[in-house]
């Protein structure tokens, strides 16, 4: 027998579980894929910051510009993906909340565009690999915008429906030719 203190017998426990799982399913991402995207964004920010600072240690103005852009990329990635890293900034949570409201394809274009610019500005080993993980975060968000893969049953139904439509079409053409 279950005790009265069991949380599964409390009224409303199903509602709380449904509300917790519904948040992840609302945007079509599973919890582990959401965390993978966030982790890629944070690691991308770290790699951009380290490579950007390393890029600034030179006398070439294009390297310095690419390094400053990479440090800016790191700051934006930290603001969007991990606002707890920027607790000293008052608007960090507001920026993160606004970034969470963006669609996945918008985040993908934004992150990939931010990561490509320093590579075009100055193509080097540091800019290429420093922005690689940030670009990968954009690719992960782009893949999330495609949605979940369909199941085999719905694909089979779609295929059967297509075959039936083709049979109807060929049947009417055959009947029309027989009438003439």
Coordinates of C-alpha atoms in Angstrom, one line a residue:
X1 CA 0.0 0.0 0.0
X2 CA 1.1 3.5 -0.7
X3 CA 1.5 5.9 2.2
X4 CA -0.4 9.2 2.2
X5 CA 2.9 11.1 2.0
X6 CA 3.7 9.7 -1.4
X7 CA 4.1 12.5 -3.9
X8 CA 2.5 10.5 -6.8
X9 CA -0.8 10.3 -4.9
X10 CA -1.0 14.0 -4.2
X11 CA -3.6 15.9 -6.2
X12 CA -2.0 18.1 -8.8
X13 CA 1.3 16.1 -9.0
X14 CA 0.4 15.1 -12.6
X15 CA -0.3 18.7 -13.5
X16 CA 3.2 19.7 -12.2
X17 CA 4.8 16.9 -14.1
X18 CA 2.9 17.8 -17.3
X19 CA 3.8 21.5 -16.9
X20 CA 7.5 20.6 -16.5
X21 CA 7.6 18.4 -19.5
X22 CA 5.4 20.6 -21.7
X23 CA 8.0 23.4 -21.6
X24 CA 10.6 21.3 -23.3
X25 CA 8.1 20.0 -25.9
X26 CA 6.7 23.4 -26.8
X27 CA 9.7 24.3 -28.9
X28 CA 10.3 20.8 -30.2
X29 CA 13.6 20.3 -28.4
X30 CA 14.3 17.6 -25.9
X31 CA 16.0 18.5 -22.6
X32 CA 19.3 17.0 -23.5
X33 CA 19.5 18.7 -26.9
X34 CA 18.7 22.1 -25.3
X35 CA 21.5 21.6 -22.9
X36 CA 23.8 20.4 -25.7
X37 CA 23.1 23.7 -27.6
X38 CA 23.7 25.7 -24.5
X39 CA 26.9 23.9 -23.7
X40 CA 28.1 24.4 -27.2
X41 CA 27.3 28.1 -26.9
X42 CA 29.2 28.4 -23.6
X43 CA 32.2 26.4 -24.8
X44 CA 32.1 28.4 -28.0
X45 CA 32.2 31.6 -25.9
X46 CA 35.2 30.4 -24.0
X47 CA 37.1 29.4 -27.2
X48 CA 36.2 32.8 -28.8
X49 CA 37.4 34.7 -25.8
X50 CA 40.7 32.8 -25.5
X51 CA 41.4 32.9 -29.2
X52 CA 40.3 36.6 -29.4
X53 CA 42.7 37.7 -26.7
X54 CA 45.5 35.7 -28.3
X55 CA 44.6 37.3 -31.7
X56 CA 45.0 40.8 -30.1
X57 CA 48.6 40.1 -29.2
X58 CA 50.0 41.4 -32.5
X59 CA 50.7 44.6 -34.4
X60 CA 48.6 43.7 -37.4
X61 CA 45.4 45.8 -37.3
X62 CA 43.2 43.2 -39.0
X63 CA 44.2 40.6 -36.4
X64 CA 43.4 43.0 -33.6
X65 CA 40.0 43.8 -35.2
X66 CA 39.3 40.1 -35.6
X67 CA 40.4 39.5 -31.9
X68 CA 38.1 42.3 -30.6
X69 CA 35.2 40.9 -32.6
X70 CA 35.9 37.4 -31.2
X71 CA 35.9 38.8 -27.6
X72 CA 32.6 40.5 -28.4
X73 CA 31.2 37.2 -29.8
X74 CA 32.2 35.5 -26.5
X75 CA 30.4 38.2 -24.5
X76 CA 27.2 37.9 -26.6
X77 CA 27.4 34.1 -26.3
X78 CA 27.7 34.3 -22.6
X79 CA 24.9 36.8 -22.3
X80 CA 22.5 34.6 -24.4
X81 CA 23.4 31.1 -23.2
X82 CA 24.8 31.6 -19.7
X83 CA 23.6 34.8 -18.1
X84 CA 24.9 33.5 -14.7
X85 CA 28.4 34.2 -16.0
X86 CA 27.5 37.9 -16.3
X87 CA 26.0 38.5 -12.9
X88 CA 27.6 41.9 -12.7
X89 CA 25.6 43.2 -15.7
X90 CA 22.1 44.3 -14.8
X91 CA 20.5 43.5 -18.1
X92 CA 22.0 40.0 -18.5
X93 CA 18.8 38.2 -17.6
X94 CA 16.7 40.4 -19.8
X95 CA 19.0 39.7 -22.8
X96 CA 18.9 36.0 -22.1
X97 CA 15.1 36.0 -21.8
X98 CA 14.8 37.8 -25.1
X99 CA 17.3 35.4 -26.7
X100 CA 15.3 32.4 -25.5
X101 CA 12.2 33.9 -27.3
X102 CA 14.0 33.8 -30.6
X103 CA 13.2 31.0 -33.0
X104 CA 15.9 28.4 -33.6
X105 CA 16.7 29.4 -37.1
X106 CA 17.1 33.0 -36.0
X107 CA 19.6 31.9 -33.4
X108 CA 21.4 29.8 -35.9
X109 CA 21.8 32.6 -38.4
X110 CA 22.9 35.0 -35.6
X111 CA 25.5 32.7 -34.1
X112 CA 26.9 31.5 -37.5
X113 CA 27.1 35.0 -38.8
X114 CA 28.9 36.2 -35.7
X115 CA 31.4 33.3 -36.0
X116 CA 32.0 33.8 -39.7
X117 CA 32.8 37.5 -39.7
X118 CA 36.3 37.3 -38.0
X119 CA 37.3 34.4 -40.3
X120 CA 36.5 36.6 -43.3
X121 CA 38.2 39.6 -41.7
X122 CA 41.4 37.7 -41.1
X123 CA 41.8 34.1 -42.1
X124 CA 44.1 32.4 -39.7
X125 CA 44.4 29.3 -37.6
X126 CA 43.4 31.2 -34.5
X127 CA 40.2 32.8 -36.0
X128 CA 39.2 29.5 -37.7
X129 CA 39.4 27.3 -34.7
X130 CA 38.5 30.0 -32.1
X131 CA 35.1 30.5 -33.9
X132 CA 34.6 26.8 -34.8
X133 CA 32.7 25.9 -31.7
X134 CA 30.6 29.0 -31.8
X135 CA 29.7 28.2 -35.4
X136 CA 28.9 24.6 -34.3
X137 CA 26.4 26.1 -31.7
X138 CA 24.7 27.9 -34.6
X139 CA 24.6 24.7 -36.6
X140 CA 23.0 22.8 -33.6
X141 CA 20.3 25.5 -33.4
X142 CA 19.8 25.3 -37.2
X143 CA 19.3 21.5 -36.9
X144 CA 16.8 22.2 -34.1
X145 CA 14.8 24.4 -36.4
X146 CA 14.3 21.5 -38.8
X147 CA 12.2 19.8 -36.1
X148 CA 11.9 16.2 -35.0
X149 CA 12.2 13.3 -37.4
X150 CA 8.9 11.7 -38.4
X151 CA 8.1 8.2 -37.2
X152 CA 7.8 5.2 -39.5
X153 CA 4.0 4.8 -39.1
X154 CA 3.2 8.3 -40.3
X155 CA 5.7 8.0 -43.2
X156 CA 4.0 4.7 -44.2
X157 CA 0.6 6.3 -44.1
X158 CA 1.8 9.2 -46.3
X159 CA 3.3 6.7 -48.7
X160 CA 0.1 4.7 -48.9
X161 CA -1.9 7.9 -49.4
X162 CA 0.4 8.9 -52.3
X163 CA 0.0 5.5 -53.9
X164 CA -3.8 5.7 -53.6
X165 CA -3.8 9.1 -55.2
X166 CA -1.6 7.9 -58.1
X167 CA -3.9 4.9 -58.6
X168 CA -6.9 7.2 -58.7
X169 CA -5.2 9.4 -61.3
X170 CA -4.1 6.5 -63.5
X171 CA -7.6 4.9 -63.1
X172 CA -9.4 8.0 -64.3
X173 CA -7.0 8.4 -67.2
X174 CA -7.6 4.8 -68.2
X175 CA -11.4 5.2 -68.0
X176 CA -11.3 8.3 -70.1
X177 CA -9.3 6.6 -72.8
X178 CA -11.7 3.6 -72.8
X179 CA -14.6 6.0 -73.2
X180 CA -13.2 7.6 -76.3

